Amino acid sequence: MFRVSGLTFSFGEKPLYEKVNFVVGEGQKIGLVGPNGSGKSTLLNILIGREEGYNGKIETRGSISLVPQEVKYDADMLASETVREYIDREMKFEGYELHKLFAGLELDTELGANPNKLSGGQKTKLALARALLSRSDTLLLDEPTNFMDKAGKKWVMHFLSEYQGTVIVISHDLELMDKAIDKVLAINPVTKTIDEYKGNYTQFLRLKKEKEELVKRQILIKQKHITRMEKGLSKMKRLTSGKGVRRRVQQQRRIEKEKLELPALPLDVRKIKMSLPEPSKVGEIPIRTFGLSKSYGDLEVLTNLDFTIIRGERIALIGPNGSGKSTFIKILMGIVEPDAGEVVINPQSKIGYYSQEFETFDFRKRVIDAFVEDTHRDEGFARSFLGRYMFMGDKVFQRIESLSGGEKTRLSIAMLTAKDNNLLILDEPTTYLDVLSQRIILETLKEYGGTMIIVSHTQEFMAELAPQKALLFPEGKMVYWDTDLLDRIIEV
């Protein structure tokens, strides 16, 4: 349970919330929503006590656990050498209890495995397992289905429907937000307030639209009234007596007061302006592999994998969490060394890479410096181009480590689209993004004429992108993509 009174918090000079009040009751399932960078993750950190420097009062009851958005940077996970150490440091549970929980999560790993070697989806499942074992009264979940396969998402939704405690969840998964929540807290970046709506996400969208339409009507009525007052003031200019001057001043003050009392306009829907340049020429085979094999300890991830992509093809990598998709991509990019085999890249290939874990970023750098260094463009171009991805004003001078997950995604995509690539390798490119941004990326990729290798667990996204082929993991088998195959592959 939470009772928040008068919460005010700023990030640097940017205010996120001003005198916010809300209550979360016992057993409620809350969806926390707002644009990328509006302070959703920050609010969860404030509620659990990891973020200080706020004004106001926060009352809590019972124990609280947080599953953060970017689990790979969780200090406890980084400090753990084994899965057992991370999820059950005090050895409270028997091995069979933990394996039973792992089976429910379809988490195919051993207690002695290094958690930092797991895939993004597996790390999220581990963090969830740890939170569940804590038996907390309240769970704070920041994008709990990110990087997850269908089985993982299904398990999370089932768990939330059965869980008796309080939950506050941030998610861009519309199905989860419709099925798992009964109230929405919406951060309003214009008013710096948090608005409450009863119902699930679809009901929230309807109520929010109705509220915005009402505000717009109120503004229109007020503006018409102010216009009439200003016309009256204009006629008063002919009054030159002392009494007439006083009337003019009083009217001017009334007009200024009316303008100050105008309701804040609803936030305009801001969207990224994404485009991809025409791909430059490349040979018939941009990239291929021969006999790739890779193991982590006793876990064999890739076995003698031969892979070829033809110029202009789109190939989807399909498989459950931990089956080797991201490892395969990292080997293609030279980030991970294979145990055996080789990667052959055409000299004309210009690769644009999007990583789900942002490992190519130097998090200490400012946004504009990272962009200039990566794209070899000047600051003038950088500021203009970054503006298309909603990095406005002083936002370009923020350090990358301070950005939200959605903002990091937008920066990575901005860097990718500013360069002349002819082969895109995309590992979960829509993670952390709002629905509108996901749609813009999808439409842009559908029009792209270059070569593409892509991983995504978003079913609708993959269905519309319609790649020509799919590489199935862990089998390493290439198949042609068609509508019949789509249904079977999505169930993987």
PDB file of C-alpha atoms in Angstrom, residues 293-397:
ATOM      1  CA  SER A 293      29.599 -23.431 -32.553  1.00  0.00           C
ATOM      2  CA  LYS A 294      29.386 -21.789 -29.143  1.00  0.00           C
ATOM      3  CA  SER A 295      29.001 -23.099 -25.601  1.00  0.00           C
ATOM      4  CA  TYR A 296      28.775 -21.491 -22.182  1.00  0.00           C
ATOM      5  CA  GLY A 297      30.138 -24.092 -19.804  1.00  0.00           C
ATOM      6  CA  ASP A 298      28.098 -27.248 -20.372  1.00  0.00           C
ATOM      7  CA  LEU A 299      25.362 -25.342 -22.204  1.00  0.00           C
ATOM      8  CA  GLU A 300      25.714 -25.756 -25.975  1.00  0.00           C
ATOM      9  CA  VAL A 301      24.099 -22.729 -27.639  1.00  0.00           C
ATOM     10  CA  LEU A 302      25.158 -23.068 -31.302  1.00  0.00           C
ATOM     11  CA  THR A 303      26.244 -26.255 -33.047  1.00  0.00           C
ATOM     12  CA  ASN A 304      27.919 -26.281 -36.468  1.00  0.00           C
ATOM     13  CA  LEU A 305      25.646 -23.525 -37.814  1.00  0.00           C
ATOM     14  CA  ASP A 306      25.889 -22.628 -41.506  1.00  0.00           C
ATOM     15  CA  PHE A 307      24.024 -19.461 -42.469  1.00  0.00           C
ATOM     16  CA  THR A 308      23.695 -17.448 -45.686  1.00  0.00           C
ATOM     17  CA  ILE A 309      21.636 -14.359 -46.407  1.00  0.00           C
ATOM     18  CA  ILE A 310      21.065 -13.073 -49.938  1.00  0.00           C
ATOM     19  CA  ARG A 311      21.073  -9.359 -50.778  1.00  0.00           C
ATOM     20  CA  GLY A 312      17.634  -7.819 -50.085  1.00  0.00           C
ATOM     21  CA  GLU A 313      16.354 -10.695 -47.912  1.00  0.00           C
ATOM     22  CA  ARG A 314      14.680 -10.276 -44.541  1.00  0.00           C
ATOM     23  CA  ILE A 315      15.400 -13.150 -42.167  1.00  0.00           C
ATOM     24  CA  ALA A 316      13.787 -13.491 -38.736  1.00  0.00           C
ATOM     25  CA  LEU A 317      15.554 -15.332 -35.933  1.00  0.00           C
ATOM     26  CA  ILE A 318      12.892 -17.334 -34.095  1.00  0.00           C
ATOM     27  CA  GLY A 319      13.216 -19.282 -30.865  1.00  0.00           C
ATOM     28  CA  PRO A 320      12.570 -19.255 -27.124  1.00  0.00           C
ATOM     29  CA  ASN A 321      14.593 -17.238 -24.624  1.00  0.00           C
ATOM     30  CA  GLY A 322      18.121 -18.549 -24.216  1.00  0.00           C
ATOM     31  CA  SER A 323      18.149 -20.524 -27.474  1.00  0.00           C
ATOM     32  CA  GLY A 324      21.086 -18.587 -28.959  1.00  0.00           C
ATOM     33  CA  LYS A 325      19.570 -15.773 -31.047  1.00  0.00           C
ATOM     34  CA  SER A 326      21.421 -12.890 -29.402  1.00  0.00           C
ATOM     35  CA  THR A 327      24.621 -14.942 -29.152  1.00  0.00           C
ATOM     36  CA  PHE A 328      24.456 -15.592 -32.899  1.00  0.00           C
ATOM     37  CA  ILE A 329      24.029 -11.865 -33.588  1.00  0.00           C
ATOM     38  CA  LYS A 330      26.929 -10.957 -31.283  1.00  0.00           C
ATOM     39  CA  ILE A 331      29.146 -13.428 -33.118  1.00  0.00           C
ATOM     40  CA  LEU A 332      28.153 -11.835 -36.455  1.00  0.00           C
ATOM     41  CA  MET A 333      29.089  -8.439 -35.000  1.00  0.00           C
ATOM     42  CA  GLY A 334      32.416  -9.658 -33.581  1.00  0.00           C
ATOM     43  CA  ILE A 335      31.338  -8.968 -29.983  1.00  0.00           C
ATOM     44  CA  VAL A 336      31.475 -12.658 -29.001  1.00  0.00           C
ATOM     45  CA  GLU A 337      34.064 -15.148 -30.279  1.00  0.00           C
ATOM     46  CA  PRO A 338      32.733 -18.512 -31.505  1.00  0.00           C
ATOM     47  CA  ASP A 339      34.323 -21.698 -30.204  1.00  0.00           C
ATOM     48  CA  ALA A 340      34.534 -22.944 -33.780  1.00  0.00           C
ATOM     49  CA  GLY A 341      33.630 -21.792 -37.284  1.00  0.00           C
ATOM     50  CA  GLU A 342      33.933 -18.460 -39.083  1.00  0.00           C
ATOM     51  CA  VAL A 343      31.950 -15.433 -40.187  1.00  0.00           C
ATOM     52  CA  VAL A 344      32.528 -14.051 -43.693  1.00  0.00           C
ATOM     53  CA  ILE A 345      31.394 -10.459 -44.296  1.00  0.00           C
ATOM     54  CA  ASN A 346      31.301  -8.983 -47.803  1.00  0.00           C
ATOM     55  CA  PRO A 347      33.725  -6.021 -48.037  1.00  0.00           C
ATOM     56  CA  GLN A 348      30.855  -3.862 -49.364  1.00  0.00           C
ATOM     57  CA  SER A 349      28.603  -4.640 -46.393  1.00  0.00           C
ATOM     58  CA  LYS A 350      27.827  -1.668 -44.152  1.00  0.00           C
ATOM     59  CA  ILE A 351      26.148  -3.030 -41.038  1.00  0.00           C
ATOM     60  CA  GLY A 352      23.711  -1.100 -38.882  1.00  0.00           C
ATOM     61  CA  TYR A 353      23.337  -2.868 -35.535  1.00  0.00           C
ATOM     62  CA  TYR A 354      20.676  -2.389 -32.858  1.00  0.00           C
ATOM     63  CA  SER A 355      21.392  -4.208 -29.587  1.00  0.00           C
ATOM     64  CA  GLN A 356      18.679  -5.031 -27.051  1.00  0.00           C
ATOM     65  CA  GLU A 357      21.217  -4.523 -24.243  1.00  0.00           C
ATOM     66  CA  PHE A 358      22.845  -1.304 -25.541  1.00  0.00           C
ATOM     67  CA  GLU A 359      26.333  -2.763 -25.079  1.00  0.00           C
ATOM     68  CA  THR A 360      27.736  -0.460 -27.775  1.00  0.00           C
ATOM     69  CA  PHE A 361      26.980   2.645 -25.647  1.00  0.00           C
ATOM     70  CA  ASP A 362      29.433   4.430 -23.389  1.00  0.00           C
ATOM     71  CA  PHE A 363      26.913   5.379 -20.716  1.00  0.00           C
ATOM     72  CA  ARG A 364      29.110   8.179 -19.346  1.00  0.00           C
ATOM     73  CA  LYS A 365      28.878  10.190 -22.569  1.00  0.00           C
ATOM     74  CA  ARG A 366      26.360  12.898 -23.374  1.00  0.00           C
ATOM     75  CA  VAL A 367      23.737  12.113 -26.025  1.00  0.00           C
ATOM     76  CA  ILE A 368      25.123  14.594 -28.559  1.00  0.00           C
ATOM     77  CA  ASP A 369      28.759  13.513 -28.048  1.00  0.00           C
ATOM     78  CA  ALA A 370      27.888   9.837 -28.530  1.00  0.00           C
ATOM     79  CA  PHE A 371      25.914  10.646 -31.692  1.00  0.00           C
ATOM     80  CA  VAL A 372      28.704  12.816 -33.195  1.00  0.00           C
ATOM     81  CA  GLU A 373      31.356  10.178 -32.440  1.00  0.00           C
ATOM     82  CA  ASP A 374      29.290   7.310 -33.847  1.00  0.00           C
ATOM     83  CA  THR A 375      28.057   9.033 -37.027  1.00  0.00           C
ATOM     84  CA  HIS A 376      31.074  11.325 -37.707  1.00  0.00           C
ATOM     85  CA  ARG A 377      28.730  14.292 -38.186  1.00  0.00           C
ATOM     86  CA  ASP A 378      29.030  17.814 -36.778  1.00  0.00           C
ATOM     87  CA  GLU A 379      27.027  19.156 -33.816  1.00  0.00           C
ATOM     88  CA  GLY A 380      24.690  21.210 -36.002  1.00  0.00           C
ATOM     89  CA  PHE A 381      23.607  18.129 -37.932  1.00  0.00           C
ATOM     90  CA  ALA A 382      23.442  16.121 -34.699  1.00  0.00           C
ATOM     91  CA  ARG A 383      21.082  18.559 -32.962  1.00  0.00           C
ATOM     92  CA  SER A 384      18.786  18.735 -35.991  1.00  0.00           C
ATOM     93  CA  PHE A 385      18.746  14.955 -36.541  1.00  0.00           C
ATOM     94  CA  LEU A 386      18.292  14.104 -32.860  1.00  0.00           C
ATOM     95  CA  GLY A 387      15.295  16.451 -32.784  1.00  0.00           C
ATOM     96  CA  ARG A 388      13.550  14.065 -35.189  1.00  0.00           C
ATOM     97  CA  TYR A 389      13.860  11.432 -32.439  1.00  0.00           C
ATOM     98  CA  MET A 390      12.465  13.769 -29.749  1.00  0.00           C
ATOM     99  CA  PHE A 391      15.780  14.835 -28.209  1.00  0.00           C
ATOM    100  CA  MET A 392      14.992  18.527 -27.906  1.00  0.00           C
ATOM    101  CA  GLY A 393      16.795  21.425 -26.231  1.00  0.00           C
ATOM    102  CA  ASP A 394      19.003  20.462 -23.295  1.00  0.00           C
ATOM    103  CA  LYS A 395      18.002  16.793 -23.649  1.00  0.00           C
ATOM    104  CA  VAL A 396      20.938  16.325 -26.037  1.00  0.00           C
ATOM    105  CA  PHE A 397      23.336  17.237 -23.208  1.00  0.00           C
TER     106      PHE A 397
END
